[in-house]
C-alpha positions as MATLAB code, in Angstrom:
seq = 'MRVHVALVCALEIPGEGKLSMRELRMIGSDIGLRDVASYIQSGNLVFRDESDSAEVAAMLDIALGIRMGRAPGVMVRSPAELRAVIADNPFAGMDQSRVSVSFFSRRLPADALNGIMAPGGEEAIAAEREIYVHYPLGSDRHRFSLPVLERGTPRSIETIIRLADLGRKLEAKS';
ca = [
      18.909  -25.576  -15.786;
      16.502  -22.917  -14.621;
      17.486  -20.292  -12.076;
      15.066  -19.863   -9.195;
      14.774  -17.558   -6.201;
      13.114  -19.025   -3.112;
      11.573  -16.770   -0.475;
      11.056  -18.754    2.724;
       8.503  -17.531    5.275;
       9.216  -16.756    8.926;
      12.801  -17.951    9.394;
      13.880  -14.976   11.498;
      10.715  -14.398   13.516;
      11.073  -15.183   17.261;
       9.063  -18.236   18.241;
       8.755  -19.379   14.621;
      11.916  -21.473   14.525;
      15.160  -19.846   13.524;
      17.270  -21.467   10.830;
      20.679  -20.208    9.797;
      21.359  -19.433    6.167;
      24.143  -22.029    6.252;
      21.580  -24.671    7.251;
      19.151  -23.403    4.610;
      21.829  -23.686    1.900;
      22.712  -27.198    3.109;
      19.049  -28.278    2.972;
      18.824  -26.916   -0.569;
      21.956  -28.779   -1.604;
      20.777  -31.971    0.131;
      17.597  -32.052   -1.993;
      19.629  -31.621   -5.180;
      19.552  -27.888   -5.847;
      22.670  -26.620   -7.626;
      24.811  -23.495   -7.116;
      22.861  -22.660   -3.946;
      23.491  -19.191   -2.487;
      21.665  -17.306    0.242;
      21.135  -13.618    0.773;
      20.720  -12.078    4.251;
      19.138  -13.841    7.241;
      15.561  -13.658    6.018;
      15.257  -16.901    4.082;
      16.340  -16.082    0.526;
      17.947  -18.680   -1.746;
      19.148  -18.370   -5.330;
      19.900  -21.652   -7.124;
      19.557  -23.793  -10.238;
      17.204  -26.733  -10.720;
      15.464  -28.486  -13.622;
      12.067  -28.448  -11.876;
       9.407  -25.784  -12.270;
       8.758  -23.223   -9.549;
       5.855  -25.094   -7.936;
       7.846  -28.347   -7.709;
      10.867  -26.589   -6.211;
       8.682  -24.761   -3.675;
       7.049  -28.039   -2.609;
      10.409  -29.857   -2.290;
      11.900  -27.074   -0.180;
       8.793  -26.742    1.980;
       8.777  -30.484    2.745;
      12.518  -30.575    3.509;
      12.257  -27.501    5.735;
       9.185  -28.966    7.446;
      11.154  -32.074    8.364;
      14.019  -29.982    9.781;
      11.874  -27.359   11.556;
       8.905  -29.444   12.660;
       6.512  -27.506   10.415;
       6.529  -26.423    6.807;
       7.239  -22.672    6.792;
       5.883  -21.856    3.328;
       8.100  -21.193    0.326;
       7.418  -18.819   -2.564;
       9.550  -19.321   -5.683;
      10.040  -16.815   -8.481;
      12.346  -16.609  -11.466;
      14.774  -13.685  -11.743;
      12.597  -12.371  -14.615;
       9.511  -12.457  -12.374;
      11.400  -10.491   -9.709;
      12.473   -7.929  -12.322;
       8.800   -7.594  -13.303;
       7.840   -7.030   -9.645;
      10.415   -4.233   -9.497;
       9.275   -2.712  -12.807;
       5.596   -2.866  -11.781;
       6.191   -1.221   -8.382;
       3.283    1.238   -8.017;
       5.254    3.126   -5.358;
       8.400    3.622   -7.444;
       8.259    7.380   -6.862;
       8.276    6.959   -3.077;
      11.202    6.453   -0.694;
      12.025    2.804   -1.531;
      13.182    2.091    2.023;
       9.498    2.419    2.935;
       8.135   -0.017    0.342;
       7.810   -3.766    0.712;
       6.275   -6.535   -1.323;
       4.572   -9.600    0.124;
       4.784  -12.692   -2.053;
       2.131  -15.414   -2.272;
       2.162  -18.878   -3.810;
      -1.170  -18.471   -5.587;
      -3.073  -15.805   -7.450;
      -4.654  -13.396   -4.967;
      -8.451  -13.273   -4.706;
     -10.306  -10.129   -5.778;
     -11.044   -9.336   -2.122;
      -7.390   -9.612   -0.988;
      -7.374   -6.064    0.397;
     -10.536   -6.549    2.496;
      -9.996   -5.843    6.175;
      -7.219   -3.322    5.639;
      -6.447   -0.985    8.544;
      -4.028    1.826    7.733;
      -3.914    4.309   10.620;
      -0.530    5.688    9.528;
      -1.535    6.415    5.947;
      -0.139    3.134    4.639;
      -1.200    2.115    1.150;
      -1.498   -1.379   -0.314;
      -1.942   -2.428   -3.917;
      -2.569   -6.025   -4.948;
      -1.050   -7.539   -8.075;
      -1.441  -11.106   -9.326;
       0.652  -12.906   -6.655;
       2.073   -9.940   -4.730;
       0.896   -7.110   -2.525;
       2.912   -3.881   -2.546;
       2.799   -1.823    0.653;
       4.021    1.731    1.185;
       4.742    2.674    4.808;
       5.017    6.499    4.921;
       6.323    6.392    8.512;
       8.581    3.392    7.882;
       7.800   -0.297    8.247;
       9.255   -0.407   11.754;
       6.795    2.230   13.053;
       3.528    1.123   11.460;
       0.264   -0.144   12.915;
      -0.914   -1.318    9.506;
      -2.992   -4.490    9.366;
      -4.121   -6.605    6.434;
      -5.206  -10.189    7.252;
      -4.084  -11.744    3.942;
      -0.459  -10.715    4.584;
      -0.188  -13.517    7.153;
      -0.247  -16.030    4.271;
       2.616  -14.413    2.359;
       6.206  -13.453    2.969;
       7.379   -9.830    2.749;
      10.619   -8.502    1.316;
      11.892   -4.961    0.965;
      12.305   -3.547   -2.519;
      16.058   -3.346   -1.874;
      16.153   -7.090   -1.127;
      14.113   -7.897   -4.241;
      16.489   -5.830   -6.382;
      19.480   -7.668   -4.931;
      17.867  -11.108   -5.413;
      16.950  -10.297   -9.024;
      20.561   -9.231   -9.622;
      21.964  -12.405   -8.015;
      19.612  -14.451  -10.178;
      20.665  -12.585  -13.321;
      24.333  -13.214  -12.522;
      23.673  -16.933  -12.029;
      21.775  -17.034  -15.349;
      24.753  -15.374  -17.060;
      27.024  -18.213  -15.878;
      24.981  -20.737  -17.874;
];
């Protein structure tokens, strides 16, 4: 069975419908995912399933939509893909507590960074299905704006490292 990491959008945002990680794990188990584990209250699941990433994302999105009244959006990556995101981090030399990555379900268009506003010196770099952002003043004190980010789901580099490690450990149990 393949190991997958699901990144669910907007589970902890006020007004967007809060869902506990216990409920998220139960939904995953109810649709047949195996060895389901969650990591922090931001919608991260690590699990096994025979399906490919797109199929798993669709199954989870539908199940969550039924429970929450709207499909939140689910991005699925393999542990190897998360390790590649970490290795390709263009801001690796910066304070990693000030770097985040937004994940997208599809390849980003060439104009993904159009409309960027970075009054605090923020920098963004687009990859194939991710956008890396460096917040020199910290992500909690920024006024950075990039319209395309509304279609993705952000995670800190620290969270991505932890999810990749959890995925690797689950792979090792195979």
